[in-house]
Amino acid sequence: MNDGDVSKQIQQMVRFIRLEAEEKANEISIAAEEEFNIEKLQLLEVEKKKIRQDYERKGKQVEVRKKIEYSTQLNASRIKVLQGQDDVVNDMKESVSKELLRVSNDKKGYKILLKGLIVQSLLRLKEPAVLLRCREVDKKVVESIVEDAKREYAEKAKVQPPKLTIDDKVFLPSPPSKADSHEQYCSGGVVLASQDGKIVCENTLDARLNVVFRQKLPEIRKRLLRNPGA
């Protein structure tokens, strides 16, 4: 083999190596691009997932805030309604309380009422000896009816008339000195207690009014709910 042939062979080998290298480089480039695209898609999906999660989280936060705001407004409305009902009930009670103050103005009717309250209290206590307290302005009226009240109680309870002592040192609060007075007062009635003071029957007009209002309050509230503008 002469030098020319050797040279040709070498050139062919060089071309072959170069071609094989180019093909290998091209394969590596394609593989690298494919790997890059895969990683890019994976990163894109990760970011998309983060955005979706962030959107969902913010959406839930908005929903929670809406629920809290609605609940707050609803509670505020309920409190406002209840406050309005309380104002109406208190106004009703105050109006009735003012009417109670006029009961004692009817001397004859109030005398009959006092006797009935004393008899009722004696029947509740069923004690052989009791202490009676009244307003100082009612003392004379009470003294005039106490014996009749004792007899009526004895007849109803089928017992001996009790020993009844009228407290002439401690009296129930007096009527208010003026219409808009905020001082403690009593509209009338009596308070009876056992001799040892352990059993007490508060039978004042104000106490009876409080009992009636406590008993009737659910019914009053129902009517106010049915007639919110009343």
PDB file of C-alpha atoms in Angstrom:
ATOM      1  CA  MET A   1       0.000   0.000   0.000  1.00  0.00           C
ATOM      2  CA  ASN A   2       1.433   3.282  -1.096  1.00  0.00           C
ATOM      3  CA  ASP A   3       1.280   6.609   0.704  1.00  0.00           C
ATOM      4  CA  GLY A   4      -1.748   7.748  -1.289  1.00  0.00           C
ATOM      5  CA  ASP A   5      -3.810   4.787  -0.195  1.00  0.00           C
ATOM      6  CA  VAL A   6      -2.817   5.238   3.419  1.00  0.00           C
ATOM      7  CA  SER A   7      -3.808   8.882   3.258  1.00  0.00           C
ATOM      8  CA  LYS A   8      -7.230   8.011   1.832  1.00  0.00           C
ATOM      9  CA  GLN A   9      -7.866   5.486   4.535  1.00  0.00           C
ATOM     10  CA  ILE A  10      -6.926   7.948   7.215  1.00  0.00           C
ATOM     11  CA  GLN A  11      -9.271  10.573   5.730  1.00  0.00           C
ATOM     12  CA  GLN A  12     -12.103   8.043   5.573  1.00  0.00           C
ATOM     13  CA  MET A  13     -11.513   7.100   9.209  1.00  0.00           C
ATOM     14  CA  VAL A  14     -11.460  10.791  10.191  1.00  0.00           C
ATOM     15  CA  ARG A  15     -14.744  11.416   8.331  1.00  0.00           C
ATOM     16  CA  PHE A  16     -16.315   8.374   9.973  1.00  0.00           C
ATOM     17  CA  ILE A  17     -15.184   9.446  13.459  1.00  0.00           C
ATOM     18  CA  ARG A  18     -16.333  13.012  12.809  1.00  0.00           C
ATOM     19  CA  LEU A  19     -19.704  11.828  11.526  1.00  0.00           C
ATOM     20  CA  GLU A  20     -20.152   9.473  14.474  1.00  0.00           C
ATOM     21  CA  ALA A  21     -19.188  12.295  16.857  1.00  0.00           C
ATOM     22  CA  GLU A  22     -21.689  14.654  15.235  1.00  0.00           C
ATOM     23  CA  GLU A  23     -24.434  12.068  15.459  1.00  0.00           C
ATOM     24  CA  LYS A  24     -23.559  11.433  19.112  1.00  0.00           C
ATOM     25  CA  ALA A  25     -23.504  15.143  19.814  1.00  0.00           C
ATOM     26  CA  ASN A  26     -26.870  15.515  18.079  1.00  0.00           C
ATOM     27  CA  GLU A  27     -28.333  12.658  20.163  1.00  0.00           C
ATOM     28  CA  ILE A  28     -26.983  14.224  23.342  1.00  0.00           C
ATOM     29  CA  SER A  29     -28.439  17.590  22.331  1.00  0.00           C
ATOM     30  CA  ILE A  30     -31.840  16.085  21.567  1.00  0.00           C
ATOM     31  CA  ALA A  31     -31.816  14.108  24.845  1.00  0.00           C
ATOM     32  CA  ALA A  32     -30.805  17.213  26.781  1.00  0.00           C
ATOM     33  CA  GLU A  33     -33.573  19.257  25.145  1.00  0.00           C
ATOM     34  CA  GLU A  34     -36.126  16.559  25.884  1.00  0.00           C
ATOM     35  CA  GLU A  35     -34.950  16.351  29.506  1.00  0.00           C
ATOM     36  CA  PHE A  36     -35.095  20.146  29.744  1.00  0.00           C
ATOM     37  CA  ASN A  37     -38.645  20.182  28.370  1.00  0.00           C
ATOM     38  CA  ILE A  38     -39.714  17.477  30.813  1.00  0.00           C
ATOM     39  CA  GLU A  39     -38.213  19.383  33.753  1.00  0.00           C
ATOM     40  CA  LYS A  40     -39.806  22.586  32.474  1.00  0.00           C
ATOM     41  CA  LEU A  41     -43.227  20.903  32.304  1.00  0.00           C
ATOM     42  CA  GLN A  42     -42.744  19.433  35.767  1.00  0.00           C
ATOM     43  CA  LEU A  43     -41.788  22.844  37.177  1.00  0.00           C
ATOM     44  CA  LEU A  44     -44.750  24.385  35.366  1.00  0.00           C
ATOM     45  CA  GLU A  45     -47.112  21.815  36.870  1.00  0.00           C
ATOM     46  CA  VAL A  46     -45.649  22.426  40.335  1.00  0.00           C
ATOM     47  CA  GLU A  47     -46.203  26.176  39.957  1.00  0.00           C
ATOM     48  CA  LYS A  48     -49.705  25.621  38.597  1.00  0.00           C
ATOM     49  CA  LYS A  49     -50.465  23.401  41.595  1.00  0.00           C
ATOM     50  CA  LYS A  50     -49.139  26.062  43.969  1.00  0.00           C
ATOM     51  CA  ILE A  51     -51.276  28.718  42.279  1.00  0.00           C
ATOM     52  CA  ARG A  52     -54.387  26.485  42.475  1.00  0.00           C
ATOM     53  CA  GLN A  53     -53.724  25.711  46.137  1.00  0.00           C
ATOM     54  CA  ASP A  54     -53.139  29.383  46.891  1.00  0.00           C
ATOM     55  CA  TYR A  55     -56.347  30.303  45.044  1.00  0.00           C
ATOM     56  CA  GLU A  56     -58.307  27.632  46.921  1.00  0.00           C
ATOM     57  CA  ARG A  57     -56.829  28.781  50.256  1.00  0.00           C
ATOM     58  CA  LYS A  58     -57.725  32.398  49.550  1.00  0.00           C
ATOM     59  CA  GLY A  59     -61.168  31.323  48.383  1.00  0.00           C
ATOM     60  CA  LYS A  60     -61.727  29.438  51.654  1.00  0.00           C
ATOM     61  CA  GLN A  61     -60.507  32.448  53.624  1.00  0.00           C
ATOM     62  CA  VAL A  62     -63.004  34.639  51.789  1.00  0.00           C
ATOM     63  CA  GLU A  63     -65.799  32.153  52.542  1.00  0.00           C
ATOM     64  CA  VAL A  64     -64.812  32.023  56.216  1.00  0.00           C
ATOM     65  CA  ARG A  65     -64.769  35.826  56.403  1.00  0.00           C
ATOM     66  CA  LYS A  66     -68.184  35.962  54.735  1.00  0.00           C
ATOM     67  CA  LYS A  67     -69.581  33.448  57.226  1.00  0.00           C
ATOM     68  CA  ILE A  68     -68.067  35.342  60.162  1.00  0.00           C
ATOM     69  CA  GLU A  69     -69.450  38.659  58.879  1.00  0.00           C
ATOM     70  CA  TYR A  70     -72.887  37.100  58.303  1.00  0.00           C
ATOM     71  CA  SER A  71     -72.865  35.508  61.753  1.00  0.00           C
ATOM     72  CA  THR A  72     -71.776  38.806  63.325  1.00  0.00           C
ATOM     73  CA  GLN A  73     -74.519  40.737  61.524  1.00  0.00           C
ATOM     74  CA  LEU A  74     -77.086  38.082  62.406  1.00  0.00           C
ATOM     75  CA  ASN A  75     -76.108  38.149  66.084  1.00  0.00           C
ATOM     76  CA  ALA A  76     -76.172  41.950  66.075  1.00  0.00           C
ATOM     77  CA  SER A  77     -79.662  41.870  64.544  1.00  0.00           C
ATOM     78  CA  ARG A  78     -80.845  39.332  67.121  1.00  0.00           C
ATOM     79  CA  ILE A  79     -79.396  41.403  69.963  1.00  0.00           C
ATOM     80  CA  LYS A  80     -81.085  44.498  68.531  1.00  0.00           C
ATOM     81  CA  VAL A  81     -84.426  42.671  68.335  1.00  0.00           C
ATOM     82  CA  LEU A  82     -84.054  41.291  71.876  1.00  0.00           C
ATOM     83  CA  GLN A  83     -83.047  44.732  73.153  1.00  0.00           C
ATOM     84  CA  GLY A  84     -86.097  46.206  71.442  1.00  0.00           C
ATOM     85  CA  GLN A  85     -88.295  43.533  73.031  1.00  0.00           C
ATOM     86  CA  ASP A  86     -86.750  44.199  76.446  1.00  0.00           C
ATOM     87  CA  ASP A  87     -87.414  47.916  76.030  1.00  0.00           C
ATOM     88  CA  VAL A  88     -91.054  47.233  75.151  1.00  0.00           C
ATOM     89  CA  VAL A  89     -91.466  44.805  78.077  1.00  0.00           C
ATOM     90  CA  ASN A  90     -89.821  47.233  80.492  1.00  0.00           C
ATOM     91  CA  ASP A  91     -92.037  50.049  79.229  1.00  0.00           C
ATOM     92  CA  MET A  92     -95.088  47.815  79.725  1.00  0.00           C
ATOM     93  CA  LYS A  93     -93.964  46.898  83.232  1.00  0.00           C
ATOM     94  CA  GLU A  94     -93.252  50.517  84.121  1.00  0.00           C
ATOM     95  CA  SER A  95     -96.679  51.533  82.830  1.00  0.00           C
ATOM     96  CA  VAL A  96     -98.382  48.829  84.924  1.00  0.00           C
ATOM     97  CA  SER A  97     -96.285  49.827  87.952  1.00  0.00           C
ATOM     98  CA  LYS A  98     -97.607  53.372  87.667  1.00  0.00           C
ATOM     99  CA  GLU A  99    -101.144  52.008  87.514  1.00  0.00           C
ATOM    100  CA  LEU A 100    -100.483  49.957  90.664  1.00  0.00           C
ATOM    101  CA  LEU A 101     -99.726  53.144  92.559  1.00  0.00           C
ATOM    102  CA  ARG A 102    -103.336  54.204  91.987  1.00  0.00           C
ATOM    103  CA  VAL A 103    -104.791  51.031  93.510  1.00  0.00           C
ATOM    104  CA  SER A 104    -104.459  52.365  97.057  1.00  0.00           C
ATOM    105  CA  ASN A 105    -106.340  55.520  96.056  1.00  0.00           C
ATOM    106  CA  ASP A 106    -109.548  53.461  96.071  1.00  0.00           C
ATOM    107  CA  LYS A 107    -109.828  53.257  99.864  1.00  0.00           C
ATOM    108  CA  LYS A 108    -112.683  50.745  99.982  1.00  0.00           C
ATOM    109  CA  GLY A 109    -111.299  48.495  97.244  1.00  0.00           C
ATOM    110  CA  TYR A 110    -107.768  48.643  98.643  1.00  0.00           C
ATOM    111  CA  LYS A 111    -109.020  47.683 102.111  1.00  0.00           C
ATOM    112  CA  ILE A 112    -110.697  44.574 100.683  1.00  0.00           C
ATOM    113  CA  LEU A 113    -107.546  43.785  98.689  1.00  0.00           C
ATOM    114  CA  LEU A 114    -105.293  44.087 101.747  1.00  0.00           C
ATOM    115  CA  LYS A 115    -107.493  41.719 103.718  1.00  0.00           C
ATOM    116  CA  GLY A 116    -107.364  39.175 100.882  1.00  0.00           C
ATOM    117  CA  LEU A 117    -103.563  39.451 100.666  1.00  0.00           C
ATOM    118  CA  ILE A 118    -103.224  38.879 104.442  1.00  0.00           C
ATOM    119  CA  VAL A 119    -105.502  35.818 104.350  1.00  0.00           C
ATOM    120  CA  GLN A 120    -103.624  34.423 101.339  1.00  0.00           C
ATOM    121  CA  SER A 121    -100.267  34.918 103.085  1.00  0.00           C
ATOM    122  CA  LEU A 122    -101.514  33.202 106.259  1.00  0.00           C
ATOM    123  CA  LEU A 123    -102.708  30.235 104.196  1.00  0.00           C
ATOM    124  CA  ARG A 124     -99.267  29.956 102.585  1.00  0.00           C
ATOM    125  CA  LEU A 125     -97.358  30.221 105.851  1.00  0.00           C
ATOM    126  CA  LYS A 126     -99.691  28.137 108.050  1.00  0.00           C
ATOM    127  CA  GLU A 127     -97.787  29.314 111.122  1.00  0.00           C
ATOM    128  CA  PRO A 128     -99.273  29.776 114.622  1.00  0.00           C
ATOM    129  CA  ALA A 129     -97.469  33.104 115.069  1.00  0.00           C
ATOM    130  CA  VAL A 130     -96.531  35.580 112.341  1.00  0.00           C
ATOM    131  CA  LEU A 131     -95.070  39.048 111.900  1.00  0.00           C
ATOM    132  CA  LEU A 132     -96.745  41.439 109.440  1.00  0.00           C
ATOM    133  CA  ARG A 133     -95.090  44.388 107.747  1.00  0.00           C
ATOM    134  CA  CYS A 134     -96.847  47.023 105.693  1.00  0.00           C
ATOM    135  CA  ARG A 135     -96.311  50.571 104.504  1.00  0.00           C
ATOM    136  CA  GLU A 136     -96.539  53.142 107.255  1.00  0.00           C
ATOM    137  CA  VAL A 137     -99.415  54.830 105.387  1.00  0.00           C
ATOM    138  CA  ASP A 138    -101.345  51.512 105.448  1.00  0.00           C
ATOM    139  CA  LYS A 139    -100.825  50.741 109.160  1.00  0.00           C
ATOM    140  CA  LYS A 140    -104.229  52.001 110.328  1.00  0.00           C
ATOM    141  CA  VAL A 141    -106.072  50.199 107.537  1.00  0.00           C
ATOM    142  CA  VAL A 142    -104.221  46.957 108.335  1.00  0.00           C
ATOM    143  CA  GLU A 143    -105.024  47.300 112.035  1.00  0.00           C
ATOM    144  CA  SER A 144    -108.717  47.688 111.171  1.00  0.00           C
ATOM    145  CA  ILE A 145    -108.896  44.464 109.124  1.00  0.00           C
ATOM    146  CA  VAL A 146    -106.384  42.160 110.785  1.00  0.00           C
ATOM    147  CA  GLU A 147    -108.877  40.488 113.141  1.00  0.00           C
ATOM    148  CA  ASP A 148    -111.288  39.760 110.285  1.00  0.00           C
ATOM    149  CA  ALA A 149    -108.416  38.361 108.246  1.00  0.00           C
ATOM    150  CA  LYS A 150    -107.352  36.074 111.111  1.00  0.00           C
ATOM    151  CA  ARG A 151    -110.904  34.743 111.505  1.00  0.00           C
ATOM    152  CA  GLU A 152    -111.306  34.126 107.786  1.00  0.00           C
ATOM    153  CA  TYR A 153    -107.990  32.284 107.693  1.00  0.00           C
ATOM    154  CA  ALA A 154    -108.961  30.150 110.716  1.00  0.00           C
ATOM    155  CA  GLU A 155    -112.247  29.200 109.044  1.00  0.00           C
ATOM    156  CA  LYS A 156    -110.598  28.257 105.767  1.00  0.00           C
ATOM    157  CA  ALA A 157    -107.659  26.389 107.324  1.00  0.00           C
ATOM    158  CA  LYS A 158    -109.805  24.907 110.102  1.00  0.00           C
ATOM    159  CA  VAL A 159    -107.272  25.985 112.760  1.00  0.00           C
ATOM    160  CA  GLN A 160    -107.126  28.406 115.655  1.00  0.00           C
ATOM    161  CA  PRO A 161    -106.548  32.060 114.696  1.00  0.00           C
ATOM    162  CA  PRO A 162    -102.799  32.757 114.688  1.00  0.00           C
ATOM    163  CA  LYS A 163    -100.980  35.290 116.791  1.00  0.00           C
ATOM    164  CA  LEU A 164    -100.369  38.133 114.349  1.00  0.00           C
ATOM    165  CA  THR A 165     -98.040  40.982 115.272  1.00  0.00           C
ATOM    166  CA  ILE A 166     -97.899  44.164 113.183  1.00  0.00           C
ATOM    167  CA  ASP A 167     -94.345  45.478 113.005  1.00  0.00           C
ATOM    168  CA  ASP A 168     -94.526  49.120 114.111  1.00  0.00           C
ATOM    169  CA  LYS A 169     -90.757  49.716 113.836  1.00  0.00           C
ATOM    170  CA  VAL A 170     -89.846  48.487 110.351  1.00  0.00           C
ATOM    171  CA  PHE A 171     -92.157  49.420 107.496  1.00  0.00           C
ATOM    172  CA  LEU A 172     -92.227  48.646 103.790  1.00  0.00           C
ATOM    173  CA  PRO A 173     -90.998  51.494 101.538  1.00  0.00           C
ATOM    174  CA  SER A 174     -93.412  54.373 101.107  1.00  0.00           C
ATOM    175  CA  PRO A 175     -95.072  55.329  97.798  1.00  0.00           C
ATOM    176  CA  PRO A 176     -92.822  57.477  95.549  1.00  0.00           C
ATOM    177  CA  SER A 177     -92.775  61.174  96.379  1.00  0.00           C
ATOM    178  CA  LYS A 178     -93.078  62.040  92.668  1.00  0.00           C
ATOM    179  CA  ALA A 179     -94.052  60.240  89.476  1.00  0.00           C
ATOM    180  CA  ASP A 180     -90.559  59.974  87.944  1.00  0.00           C
ATOM    181  CA  SER A 181     -88.812  59.114  91.205  1.00  0.00           C
ATOM    182  CA  HIS A 182     -86.105  56.416  91.062  1.00  0.00           C
ATOM    183  CA  GLU A 183     -86.041  55.818  94.810  1.00  0.00           C
ATOM    184  CA  GLN A 184     -87.120  52.467  96.245  1.00  0.00           C
ATOM    185  CA  TYR A 185     -90.853  52.375  96.836  1.00  0.00           C
ATOM    186  CA  CYS A 186     -93.762  50.008  97.475  1.00  0.00           C
ATOM    187  CA  SER A 187     -97.102  50.257  95.676  1.00  0.00           C
ATOM    188  CA  GLY A 188     -98.941  48.494  98.496  1.00  0.00           C
ATOM    189  CA  GLY A 189     -99.624  45.070  99.963  1.00  0.00           C
ATOM    190  CA  VAL A 190     -98.036  43.210 102.864  1.00  0.00           C
ATOM    191  CA  VAL A 191     -95.114  40.959 103.800  1.00  0.00           C
ATOM    192  CA  LEU A 192     -95.704  38.206 106.379  1.00  0.00           C
ATOM    193  CA  ALA A 193     -93.036  36.077 108.030  1.00  0.00           C
ATOM    194  CA  SER A 194     -92.859  33.279 110.578  1.00  0.00           C
ATOM    195  CA  GLN A 195     -91.889  34.376 114.068  1.00  0.00           C
ATOM    196  CA  ASP A 196     -88.286  33.184 113.568  1.00  0.00           C
ATOM    197  CA  GLY A 197     -88.088  34.914 110.169  1.00  0.00           C
ATOM    198  CA  LYS A 198     -87.114  31.733 108.304  1.00  0.00           C
ATOM    199  CA  ILE A 199     -90.280  31.631 106.188  1.00  0.00           C
ATOM    200  CA  VAL A 200     -91.311  34.802 104.368  1.00  0.00           C
ATOM    201  CA  CYS A 201     -94.324  35.466 102.157  1.00  0.00           C
ATOM    202  CA  GLU A 202     -93.872  38.640 100.130  1.00  0.00           C
ATOM    203  CA  ASN A 203     -97.348  39.629  99.005  1.00  0.00           C
ATOM    204  CA  THR A 204     -96.824  43.217  97.905  1.00  0.00           C
ATOM    205  CA  LEU A 205     -98.393  44.494  94.693  1.00  0.00           C
ATOM    206  CA  ASP A 206     -94.913  44.952  93.207  1.00  0.00           C
ATOM    207  CA  ALA A 207     -93.873  41.379  94.041  1.00  0.00           C
ATOM    208  CA  ARG A 208     -97.059  40.006  92.480  1.00  0.00           C
ATOM    209  CA  LEU A 209     -96.445  42.111  89.377  1.00  0.00           C
ATOM    210  CA  ASN A 210     -92.915  40.676  89.079  1.00  0.00           C
ATOM    211  CA  VAL A 211     -94.269  37.125  89.384  1.00  0.00           C
ATOM    212  CA  VAL A 212     -96.895  37.739  86.699  1.00  0.00           C
ATOM    213  CA  PHE A 213     -94.337  39.259  84.345  1.00  0.00           C
ATOM    214  CA  ARG A 214     -91.937  36.328  84.826  1.00  0.00           C
ATOM    215  CA  GLN A 215     -94.747  33.875  84.108  1.00  0.00           C
ATOM    216  CA  LYS A 216     -96.110  35.796  81.128  1.00  0.00           C
ATOM    217  CA  LEU A 217     -92.766  36.885  79.635  1.00  0.00           C
ATOM    218  CA  PRO A 218     -92.488  33.966  77.120  1.00  0.00           C
ATOM    219  CA  GLU A 219     -96.030  34.681  75.904  1.00  0.00           C
ATOM    220  CA  ILE A 220     -95.300  38.409  75.684  1.00  0.00           C
ATOM    221  CA  ARG A 221     -92.131  37.742  73.663  1.00  0.00           C
ATOM    222  CA  LYS A 222     -94.035  35.435  71.277  1.00  0.00           C
ATOM    223  CA  ARG A 223     -96.609  38.143  70.648  1.00  0.00           C
ATOM    224  CA  LEU A 224     -93.888  40.710  70.059  1.00  0.00           C
ATOM    225  CA  LEU A 225     -92.211  38.366  67.528  1.00  0.00           C
ATOM    226  CA  ARG A 226     -95.537  37.919  65.715  1.00  0.00           C
ATOM    227  CA  ASN A 227     -96.095  41.660  65.746  1.00  0.00           C
ATOM    228  CA  PRO A 228     -92.604  43.242  65.532  1.00  0.00           C
ATOM    229  CA  GLY A 229     -94.047  46.673  64.778  1.00  0.00           C
ATOM    230  CA  ALA A 230     -96.327  46.647  67.821  1.00  0.00           C
TER     231      ALA A 230
END
